[in-house]
CSV table of C-alpha atoms in Angstrom, one decimal:
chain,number,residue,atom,x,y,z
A,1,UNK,CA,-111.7,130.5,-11.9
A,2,UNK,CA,-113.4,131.8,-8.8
A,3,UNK,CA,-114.0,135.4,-10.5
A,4,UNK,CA,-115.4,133.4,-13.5
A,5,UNK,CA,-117.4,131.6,-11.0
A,6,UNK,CA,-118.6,134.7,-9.2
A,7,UNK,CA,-119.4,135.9,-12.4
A,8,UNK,CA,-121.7,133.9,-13.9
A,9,UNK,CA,-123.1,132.8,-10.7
A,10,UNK,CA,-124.3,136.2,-10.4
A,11,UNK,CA,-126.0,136.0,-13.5
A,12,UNK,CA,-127.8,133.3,-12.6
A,13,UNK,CA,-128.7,134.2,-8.9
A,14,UNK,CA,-130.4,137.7,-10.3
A,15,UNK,CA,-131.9,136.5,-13.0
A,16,UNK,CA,-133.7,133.7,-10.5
A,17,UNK,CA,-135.2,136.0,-8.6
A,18,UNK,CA,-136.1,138.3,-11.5
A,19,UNK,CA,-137.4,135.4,-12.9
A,20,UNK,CA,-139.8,134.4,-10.0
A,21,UNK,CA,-140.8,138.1,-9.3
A,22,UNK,CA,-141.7,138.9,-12.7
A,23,UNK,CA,-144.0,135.9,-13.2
A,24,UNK,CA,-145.6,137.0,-10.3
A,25,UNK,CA,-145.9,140.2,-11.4
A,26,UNK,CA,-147.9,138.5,-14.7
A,27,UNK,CA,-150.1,136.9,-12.2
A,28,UNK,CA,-148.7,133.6,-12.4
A,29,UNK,CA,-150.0,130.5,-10.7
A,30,UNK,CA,-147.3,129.2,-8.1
A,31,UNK,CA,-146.9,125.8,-10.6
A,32,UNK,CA,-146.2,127.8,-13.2
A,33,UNK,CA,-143.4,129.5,-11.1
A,34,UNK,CA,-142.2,126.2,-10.6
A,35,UNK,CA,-142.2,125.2,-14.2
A,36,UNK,CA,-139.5,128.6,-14.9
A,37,UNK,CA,-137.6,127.5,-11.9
A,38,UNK,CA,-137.6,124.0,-13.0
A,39,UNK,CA,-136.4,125.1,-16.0
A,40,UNK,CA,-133.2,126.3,-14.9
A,41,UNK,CA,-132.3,123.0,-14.1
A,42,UNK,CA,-134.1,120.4,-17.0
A,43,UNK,CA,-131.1,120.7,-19.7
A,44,UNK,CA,-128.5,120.9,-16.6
A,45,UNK,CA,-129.6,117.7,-15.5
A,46,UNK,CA,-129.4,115.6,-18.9
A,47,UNK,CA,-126.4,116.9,-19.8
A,48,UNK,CA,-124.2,117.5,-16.8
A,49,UNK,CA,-122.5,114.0,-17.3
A,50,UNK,CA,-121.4,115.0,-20.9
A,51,UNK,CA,-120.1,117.9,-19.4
A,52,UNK,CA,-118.1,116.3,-17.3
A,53,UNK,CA,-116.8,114.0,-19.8
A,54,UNK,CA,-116.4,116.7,-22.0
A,55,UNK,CA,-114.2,118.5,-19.9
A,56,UNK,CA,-112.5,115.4,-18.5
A,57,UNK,CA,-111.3,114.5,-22.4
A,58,UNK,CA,-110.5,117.7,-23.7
A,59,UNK,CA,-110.4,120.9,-21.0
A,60,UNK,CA,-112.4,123.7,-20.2
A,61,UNK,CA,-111.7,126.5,-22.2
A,62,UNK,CA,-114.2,125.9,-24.9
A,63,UNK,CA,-116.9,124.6,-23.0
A,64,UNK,CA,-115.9,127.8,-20.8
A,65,UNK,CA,-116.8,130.3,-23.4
A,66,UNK,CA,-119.9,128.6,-25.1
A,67,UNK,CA,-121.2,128.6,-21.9
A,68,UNK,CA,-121.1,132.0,-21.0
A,69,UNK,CA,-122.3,133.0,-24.4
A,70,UNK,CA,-125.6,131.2,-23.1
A,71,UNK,CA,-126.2,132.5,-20.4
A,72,UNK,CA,-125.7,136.4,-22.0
A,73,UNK,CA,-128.2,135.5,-24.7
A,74,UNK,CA,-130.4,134.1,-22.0
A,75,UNK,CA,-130.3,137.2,-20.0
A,76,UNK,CA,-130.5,139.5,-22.7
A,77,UNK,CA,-134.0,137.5,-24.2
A,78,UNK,CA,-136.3,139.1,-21.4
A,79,UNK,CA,-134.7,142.3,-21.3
A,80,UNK,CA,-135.4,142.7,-24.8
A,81,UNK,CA,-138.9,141.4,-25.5
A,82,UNK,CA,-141.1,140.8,-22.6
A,83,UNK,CA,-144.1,138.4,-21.5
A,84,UNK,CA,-144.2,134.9,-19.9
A,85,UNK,CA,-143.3,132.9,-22.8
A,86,UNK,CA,-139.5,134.0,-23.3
A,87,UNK,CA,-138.8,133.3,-19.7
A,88,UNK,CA,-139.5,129.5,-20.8
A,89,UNK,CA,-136.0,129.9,-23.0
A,90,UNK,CA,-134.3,132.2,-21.4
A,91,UNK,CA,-134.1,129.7,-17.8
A,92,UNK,CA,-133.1,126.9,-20.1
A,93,UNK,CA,-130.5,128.7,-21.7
A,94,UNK,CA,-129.2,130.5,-18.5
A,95,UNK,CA,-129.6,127.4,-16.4
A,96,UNK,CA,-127.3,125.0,-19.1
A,97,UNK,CA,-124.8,127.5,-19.3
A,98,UNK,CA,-123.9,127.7,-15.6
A,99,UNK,CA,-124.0,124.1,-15.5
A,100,UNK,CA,-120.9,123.9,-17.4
A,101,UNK,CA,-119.1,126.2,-15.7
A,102,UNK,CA,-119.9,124.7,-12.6
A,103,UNK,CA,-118.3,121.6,-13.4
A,104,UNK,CA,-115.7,122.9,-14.6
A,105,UNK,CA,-114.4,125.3,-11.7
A,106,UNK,CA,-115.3,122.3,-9.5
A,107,UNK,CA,-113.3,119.9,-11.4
A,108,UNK,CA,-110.4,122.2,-11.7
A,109,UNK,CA,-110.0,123.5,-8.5
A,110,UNK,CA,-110.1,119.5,-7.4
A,111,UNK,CA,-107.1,118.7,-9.8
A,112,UNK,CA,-104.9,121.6,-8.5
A,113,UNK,CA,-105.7,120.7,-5.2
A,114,UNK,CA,-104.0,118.0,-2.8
A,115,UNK,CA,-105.9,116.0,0.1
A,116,UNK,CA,-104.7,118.3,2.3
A,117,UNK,CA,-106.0,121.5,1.1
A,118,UNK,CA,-108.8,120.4,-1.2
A,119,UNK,CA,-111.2,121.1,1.3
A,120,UNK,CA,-110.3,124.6,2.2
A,121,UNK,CA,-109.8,125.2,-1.5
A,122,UNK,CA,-113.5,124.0,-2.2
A,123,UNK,CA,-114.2,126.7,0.8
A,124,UNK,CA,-112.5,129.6,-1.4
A,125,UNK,CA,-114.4,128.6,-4.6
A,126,UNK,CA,-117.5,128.5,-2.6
A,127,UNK,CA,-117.1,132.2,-1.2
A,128,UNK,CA,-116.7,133.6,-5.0
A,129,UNK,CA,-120.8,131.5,-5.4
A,130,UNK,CA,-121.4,132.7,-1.4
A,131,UNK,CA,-120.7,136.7,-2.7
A,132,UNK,CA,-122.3,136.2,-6.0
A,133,UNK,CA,-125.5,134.6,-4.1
A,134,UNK,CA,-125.7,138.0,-2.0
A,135,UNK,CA,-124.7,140.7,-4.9
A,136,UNK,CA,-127.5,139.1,-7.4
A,137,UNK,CA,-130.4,138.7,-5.5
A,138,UNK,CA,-130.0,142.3,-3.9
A,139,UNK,CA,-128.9,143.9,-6.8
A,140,UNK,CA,-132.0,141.9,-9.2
A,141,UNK,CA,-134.7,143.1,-6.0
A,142,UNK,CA,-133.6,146.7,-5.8
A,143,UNK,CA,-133.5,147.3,-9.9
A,144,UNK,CA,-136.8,145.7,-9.8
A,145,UNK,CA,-138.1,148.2,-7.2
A,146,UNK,CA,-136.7,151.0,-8.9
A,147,UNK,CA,-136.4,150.5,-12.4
A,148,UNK,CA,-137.9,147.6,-14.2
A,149,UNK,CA,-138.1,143.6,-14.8
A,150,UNK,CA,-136.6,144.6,-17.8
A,151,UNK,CA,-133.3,145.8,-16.7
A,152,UNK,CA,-132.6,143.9,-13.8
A,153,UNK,CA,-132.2,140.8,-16.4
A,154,UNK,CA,-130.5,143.3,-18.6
A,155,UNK,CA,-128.0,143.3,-15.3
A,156,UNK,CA,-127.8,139.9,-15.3
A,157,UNK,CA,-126.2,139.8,-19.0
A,158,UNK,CA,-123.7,142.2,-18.1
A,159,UNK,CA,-122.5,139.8,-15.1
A,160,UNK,CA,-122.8,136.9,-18.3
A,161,UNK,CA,-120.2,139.3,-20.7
A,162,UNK,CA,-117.7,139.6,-17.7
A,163,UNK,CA,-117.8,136.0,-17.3
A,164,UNK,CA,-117.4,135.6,-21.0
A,165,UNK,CA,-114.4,138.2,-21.0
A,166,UNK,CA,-112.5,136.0,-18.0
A,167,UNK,CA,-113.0,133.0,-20.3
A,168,UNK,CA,-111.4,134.6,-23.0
A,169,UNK,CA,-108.6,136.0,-20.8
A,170,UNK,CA,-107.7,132.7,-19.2
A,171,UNK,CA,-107.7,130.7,-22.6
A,172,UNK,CA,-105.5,133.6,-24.1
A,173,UNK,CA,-103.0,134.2,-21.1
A,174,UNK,CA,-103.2,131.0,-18.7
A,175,UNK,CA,-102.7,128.2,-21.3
A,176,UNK,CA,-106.9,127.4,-21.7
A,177,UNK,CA,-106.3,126.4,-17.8
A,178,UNK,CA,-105.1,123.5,-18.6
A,179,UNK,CA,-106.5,120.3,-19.9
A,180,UNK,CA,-106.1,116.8,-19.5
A,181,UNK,CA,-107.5,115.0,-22.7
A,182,UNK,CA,-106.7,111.2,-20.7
A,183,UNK,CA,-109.2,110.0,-23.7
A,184,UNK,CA,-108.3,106.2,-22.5
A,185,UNK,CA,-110.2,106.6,-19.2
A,186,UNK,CA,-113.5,107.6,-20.6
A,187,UNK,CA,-115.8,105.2,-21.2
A,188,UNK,CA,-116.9,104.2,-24.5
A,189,UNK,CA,-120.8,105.5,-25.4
A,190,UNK,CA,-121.8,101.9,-25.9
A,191,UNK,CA,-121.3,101.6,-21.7
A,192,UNK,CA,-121.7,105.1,-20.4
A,193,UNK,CA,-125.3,104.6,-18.9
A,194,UNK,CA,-123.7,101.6,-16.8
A,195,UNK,CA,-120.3,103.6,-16.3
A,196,UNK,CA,-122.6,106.1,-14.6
A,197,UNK,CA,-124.8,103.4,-12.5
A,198,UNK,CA,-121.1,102.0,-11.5
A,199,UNK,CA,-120.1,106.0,-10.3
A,200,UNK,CA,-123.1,106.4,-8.8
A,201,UNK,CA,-123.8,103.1,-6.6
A,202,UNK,CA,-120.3,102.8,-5.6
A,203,UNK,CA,-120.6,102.4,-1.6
A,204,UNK,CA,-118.9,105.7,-0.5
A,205,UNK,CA,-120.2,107.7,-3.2
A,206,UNK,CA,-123.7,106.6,-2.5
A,207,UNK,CA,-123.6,107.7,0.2
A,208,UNK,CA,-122.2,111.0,-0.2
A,209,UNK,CA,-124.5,111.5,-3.9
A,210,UNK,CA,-127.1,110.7,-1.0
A,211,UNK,CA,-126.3,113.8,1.7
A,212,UNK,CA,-125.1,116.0,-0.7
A,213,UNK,CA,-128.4,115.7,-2.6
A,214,UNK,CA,-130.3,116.4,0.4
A,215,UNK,CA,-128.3,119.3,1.3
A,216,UNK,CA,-128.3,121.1,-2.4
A,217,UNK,CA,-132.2,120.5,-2.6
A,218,UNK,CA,-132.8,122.5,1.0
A,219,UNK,CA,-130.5,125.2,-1.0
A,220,UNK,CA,-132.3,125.1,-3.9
A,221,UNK,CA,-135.5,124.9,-2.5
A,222,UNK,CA,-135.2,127.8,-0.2
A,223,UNK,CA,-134.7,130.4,-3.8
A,224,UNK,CA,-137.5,129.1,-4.8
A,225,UNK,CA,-140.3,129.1,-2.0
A,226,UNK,CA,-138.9,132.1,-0.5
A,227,UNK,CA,-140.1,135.1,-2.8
A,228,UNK,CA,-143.5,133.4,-3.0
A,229,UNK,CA,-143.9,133.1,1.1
A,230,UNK,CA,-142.4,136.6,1.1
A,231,UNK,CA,-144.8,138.1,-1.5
A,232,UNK,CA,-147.4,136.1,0.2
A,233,UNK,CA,-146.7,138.2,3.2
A,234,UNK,CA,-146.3,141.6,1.7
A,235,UNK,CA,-142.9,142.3,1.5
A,236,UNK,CA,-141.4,144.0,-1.3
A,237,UNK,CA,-138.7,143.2,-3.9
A,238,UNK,CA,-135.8,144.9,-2.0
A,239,UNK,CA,-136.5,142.9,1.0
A,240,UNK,CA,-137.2,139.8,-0.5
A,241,UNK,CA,-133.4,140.3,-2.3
A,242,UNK,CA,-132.2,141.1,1.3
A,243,UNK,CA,-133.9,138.2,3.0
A,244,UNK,CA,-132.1,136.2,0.3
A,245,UNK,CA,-128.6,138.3,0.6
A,246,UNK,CA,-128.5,137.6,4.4
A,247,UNK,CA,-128.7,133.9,3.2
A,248,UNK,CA,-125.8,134.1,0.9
A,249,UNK,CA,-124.3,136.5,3.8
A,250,UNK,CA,-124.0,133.3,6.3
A,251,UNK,CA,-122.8,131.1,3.3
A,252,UNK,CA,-120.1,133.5,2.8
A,253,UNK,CA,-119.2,133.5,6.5
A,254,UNK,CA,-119.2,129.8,7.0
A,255,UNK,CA,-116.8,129.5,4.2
A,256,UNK,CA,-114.5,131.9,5.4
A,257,UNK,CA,-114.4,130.1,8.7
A,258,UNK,CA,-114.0,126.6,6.5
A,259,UNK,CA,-110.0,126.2,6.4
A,260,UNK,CA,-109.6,126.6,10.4
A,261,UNK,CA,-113.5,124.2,10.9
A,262,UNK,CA,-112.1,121.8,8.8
A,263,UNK,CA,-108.6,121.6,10.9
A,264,UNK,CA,-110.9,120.6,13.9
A,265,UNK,CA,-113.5,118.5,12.4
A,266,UNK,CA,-114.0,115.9,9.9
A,267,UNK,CA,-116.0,116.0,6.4
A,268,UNK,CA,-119.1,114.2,8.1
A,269,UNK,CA,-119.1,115.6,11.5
A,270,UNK,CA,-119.9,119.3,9.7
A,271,UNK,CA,-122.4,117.4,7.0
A,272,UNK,CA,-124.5,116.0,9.8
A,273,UNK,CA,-124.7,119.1,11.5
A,274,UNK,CA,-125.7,121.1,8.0
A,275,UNK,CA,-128.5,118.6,8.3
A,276,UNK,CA,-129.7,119.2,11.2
A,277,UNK,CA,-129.5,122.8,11.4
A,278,UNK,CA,-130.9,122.9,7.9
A,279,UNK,CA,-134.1,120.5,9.0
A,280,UNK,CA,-135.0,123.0,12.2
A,281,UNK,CA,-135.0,126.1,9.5
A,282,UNK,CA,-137.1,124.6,7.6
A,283,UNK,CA,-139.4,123.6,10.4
A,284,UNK,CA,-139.2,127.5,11.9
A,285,UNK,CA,-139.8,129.1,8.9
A,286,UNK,CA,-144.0,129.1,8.7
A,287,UNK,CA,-143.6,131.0,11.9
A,288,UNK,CA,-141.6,133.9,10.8
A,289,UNK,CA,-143.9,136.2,9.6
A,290,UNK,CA,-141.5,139.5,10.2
A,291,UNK,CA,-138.8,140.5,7.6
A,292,UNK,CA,-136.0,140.3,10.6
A,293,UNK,CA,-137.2,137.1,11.6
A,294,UNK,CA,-137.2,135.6,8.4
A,295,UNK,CA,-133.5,137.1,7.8
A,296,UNK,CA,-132.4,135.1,10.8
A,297,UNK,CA,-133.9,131.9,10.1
A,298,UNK,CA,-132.4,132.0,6.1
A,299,UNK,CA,-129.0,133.3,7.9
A,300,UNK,CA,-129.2,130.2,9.7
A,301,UNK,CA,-130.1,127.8,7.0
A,302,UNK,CA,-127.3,129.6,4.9
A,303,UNK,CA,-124.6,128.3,7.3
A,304,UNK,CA,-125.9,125.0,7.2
A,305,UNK,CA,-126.1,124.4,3.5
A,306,UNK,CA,-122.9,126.5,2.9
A,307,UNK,CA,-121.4,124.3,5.0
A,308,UNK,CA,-122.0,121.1,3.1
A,309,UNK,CA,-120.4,122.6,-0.8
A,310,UNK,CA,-117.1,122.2,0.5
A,311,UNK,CA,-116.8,119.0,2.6
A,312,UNK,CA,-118.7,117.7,-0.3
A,313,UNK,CA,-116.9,118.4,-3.3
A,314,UNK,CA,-113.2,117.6,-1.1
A,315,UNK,CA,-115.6,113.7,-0.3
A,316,UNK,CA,-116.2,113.2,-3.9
A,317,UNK,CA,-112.5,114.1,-5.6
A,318,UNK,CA,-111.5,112.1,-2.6
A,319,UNK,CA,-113.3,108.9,-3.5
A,320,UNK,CA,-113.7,109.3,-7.2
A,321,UNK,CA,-112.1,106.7,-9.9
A,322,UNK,CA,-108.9,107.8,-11.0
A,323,UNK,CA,-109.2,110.0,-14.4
A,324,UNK,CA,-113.2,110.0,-13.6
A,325,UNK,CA,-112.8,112.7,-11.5
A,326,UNK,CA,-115.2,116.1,-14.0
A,327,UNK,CA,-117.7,113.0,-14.7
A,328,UNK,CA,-118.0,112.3,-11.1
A,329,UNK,CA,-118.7,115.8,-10.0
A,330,UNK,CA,-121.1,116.2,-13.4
A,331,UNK,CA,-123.1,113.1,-12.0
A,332,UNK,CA,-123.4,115.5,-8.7
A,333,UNK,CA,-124.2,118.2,-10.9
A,334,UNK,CA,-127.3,115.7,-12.4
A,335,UNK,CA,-128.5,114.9,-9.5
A,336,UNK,CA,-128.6,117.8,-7.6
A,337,UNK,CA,-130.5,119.4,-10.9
A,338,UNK,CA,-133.0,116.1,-11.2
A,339,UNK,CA,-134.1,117.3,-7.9
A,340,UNK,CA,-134.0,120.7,-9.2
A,341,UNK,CA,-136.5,120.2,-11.7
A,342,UNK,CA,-138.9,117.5,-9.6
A,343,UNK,CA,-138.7,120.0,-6.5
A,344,UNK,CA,-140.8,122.8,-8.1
A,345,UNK,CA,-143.2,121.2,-9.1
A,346,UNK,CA,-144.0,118.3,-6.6
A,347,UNK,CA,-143.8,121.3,-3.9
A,348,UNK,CA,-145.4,124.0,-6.3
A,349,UNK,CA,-148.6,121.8,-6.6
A,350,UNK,CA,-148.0,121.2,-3.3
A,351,UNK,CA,-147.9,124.9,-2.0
A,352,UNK,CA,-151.4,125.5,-4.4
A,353,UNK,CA,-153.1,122.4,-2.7
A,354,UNK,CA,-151.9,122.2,0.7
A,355,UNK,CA,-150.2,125.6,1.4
A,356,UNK,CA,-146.8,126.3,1.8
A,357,UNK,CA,-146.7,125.1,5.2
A,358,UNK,CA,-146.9,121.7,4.1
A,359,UNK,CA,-144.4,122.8,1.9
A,360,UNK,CA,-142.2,123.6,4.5
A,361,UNK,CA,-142.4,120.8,6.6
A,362,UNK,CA,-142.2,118.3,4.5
A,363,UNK,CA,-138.4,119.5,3.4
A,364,UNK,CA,-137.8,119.2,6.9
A,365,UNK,CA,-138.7,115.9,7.2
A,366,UNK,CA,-136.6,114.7,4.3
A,367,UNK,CA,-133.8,116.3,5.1
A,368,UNK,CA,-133.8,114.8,8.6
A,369,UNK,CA,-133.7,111.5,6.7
A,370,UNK,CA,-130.4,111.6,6.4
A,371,UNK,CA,-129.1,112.4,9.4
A,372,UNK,CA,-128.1,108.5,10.1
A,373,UNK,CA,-126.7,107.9,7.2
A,374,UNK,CA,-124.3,111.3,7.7
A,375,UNK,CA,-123.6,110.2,11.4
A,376,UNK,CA,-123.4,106.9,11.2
A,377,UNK,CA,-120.1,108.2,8.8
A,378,UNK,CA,-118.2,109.8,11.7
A,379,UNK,CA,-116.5,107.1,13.2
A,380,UNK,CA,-116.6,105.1,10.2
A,381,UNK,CA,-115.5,107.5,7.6
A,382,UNK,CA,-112.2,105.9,6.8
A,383,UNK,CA,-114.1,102.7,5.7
A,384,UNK,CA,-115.3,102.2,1.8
């Protein structure tokens, strides 16, 4: 599962920045950039419940496979026929396909797990996404600087096929990895839209949907402002893939650290210091104007939101309804992509009116919202 993971992550990761360097290349407005980006995440977000309904009612070997077939015919669309209007399926179609094998690695590794170790199992899923994060983005910036567009999305569909050939391998030789088809726990359609409302307002996971959110959009928000304040400053593809790469470099380490962290501190005691840390980045980063500088400050940022995957994902299989457990981390999955979607473009109109300073800030200001809500969990976190 965590080479499947890496896999496809790294599919995704390249063809992001490919995606965002490319348009740019075109001479595309920074909304529009934030359309593509947003993109990634508009079919994620409507259907990430299903998918963990799907996978809670039947397994994860089919939904495995589809998937990666997506995101290889995703890939392989810009590689093959160039221009801005492909990218509009391609993100769509790369985006959705990850989605589902997110879920389902999450979900799985969760079910094999036990409270004990969930936690520092979440932290060895998350280094297979912290190594993908680095290899993409370098990989995608120095095939863009030396080759083409063109074949660093070409790239990116050969990371899809190996994804695709794990699939296959596991459904063939590990027994589909397992399935749990509890059909009596899922709700009926009729009541799925309150089943949902019920997940999602529960009091504890409120208020961990609420952090985690927070957290995932500071991620997600740093891929894409990044290459255009990097651009915006002159830098050229390699280093805007190894600005990114010393991101996923500190998630990676974090991680790794994760098992003997969480022996020594509790699940909200490291998310209210992610937020934190992650709300100064963002504040420092309009005055980094250096390639090293900028390195250090998205090092920093990287062990704050890599951090948070972790504690997170060990919170919510912690708290989730028995037999709810895929739907739970697919309503994650939603939100995390809603914001996806909305973050582009509020803060891509936002960078082409106000600058990306404003940009900037602003995250930081949100983020440091919920700082009271994460600490007010530490010596209350064994109370629902």
């Amino acid at each position: 599962m965590i080479l499947l993971s890496l896999t496809a992550h790294m599919a995704l990761a390249g063809a992001r920045i490919t995606t965002s360097l490319y348009a740019l290349s075109l001479h595309a407005s920074e909304f529009t950039i934030g359309s593509l980006i947003a993109l990634f995440s508009l079919f994620p977000m409507l259907f990430a419940v299903a998918a963990g309904r799907m996978v809670d009612r039947s397994g994860i070997t089919r939904p495995l496979i589809g998937s990666a077939l997506g995101i290889i015919i995703g890939c392989a669309l810009p590689a093959l026929f160039g221009g801005l209007a492909i990218l509009y399926l391609a993100t769509m179609l790369i985006g959705t396909g990850f989605m589902v094998i997110q879920v389902a690695a999450q979900h799985t590794v969760g079910a094999l797990s036990s409270n004990e170790n969930r936690a520092s199992n979440y932290s060895w899923l998350a280094l297979g996404f912290s190594v993908s994060g680095f290899c993409g983005p370098v990989l995608a910036g120095f095939l863009i600087d030396h080759a083409s567009h063109r074949l660093s999305f070409a790239a990116s569909a050969v990371s899809g096929m190996a994804a695709l050939v794990l699939g296959v391998i596991g459904a063939r030789y590990a027994g589909g990895f397992g399935g749990h088809g509890d059909k009596a726990r899922v709700p009926a359609r009729s009541n799925m839209a309150n089943s949902m409302l019920d997940l999602v307002f529960a009091g504890e996971m409120r208020r961990i949907y609420i952090v985690g959110t927070l957290l995932s959009s500071a991620w997600d928000l740093f891929t894409f402002v990044l290459p255009i304040h990097a651009t915006r400053l002159g830098f050229s593809a390699s280093t805007i893939g190894l600005i990114l790469g010393c991101f996923s470099a500190a998630t990676f380490a974090v991680r790794l650290a994760m098992p003997w962290i969480s022996r020594r501190h509790g699940e909200w005691q490291v998310l209210t210091g992610a937020l934190l840390l992650a709300a100064a980045c963002y504040a420092l980063f309009p005055f980094m104007g250096r390639p090293l500088s900028l390195m250090a400050v998205s090092a920093m940022l990287g062990l704050a939101v890599g951090s948070s995957q972790p504690n997170m994902l060990a919170l919510l299989h912690q708290h989730a309804p028995a037999g709810r457990a895929a739907e739970a981390v697919g309503v994650r999955v939603m939100i995390g992509n809603a914001c996806q979607v909305l973050l582009p473009l509020a803060f891509g109109g936002a960078g082409a009116a106000l600058g990306l300073k404003a940009v900037f800030w602003s995250m930081s200001v949100m983020i440091g919202a919920g700082v009271p809500l994460a600490s007010r969990r530490i010596d209350g976190s064994h109370i629902d």
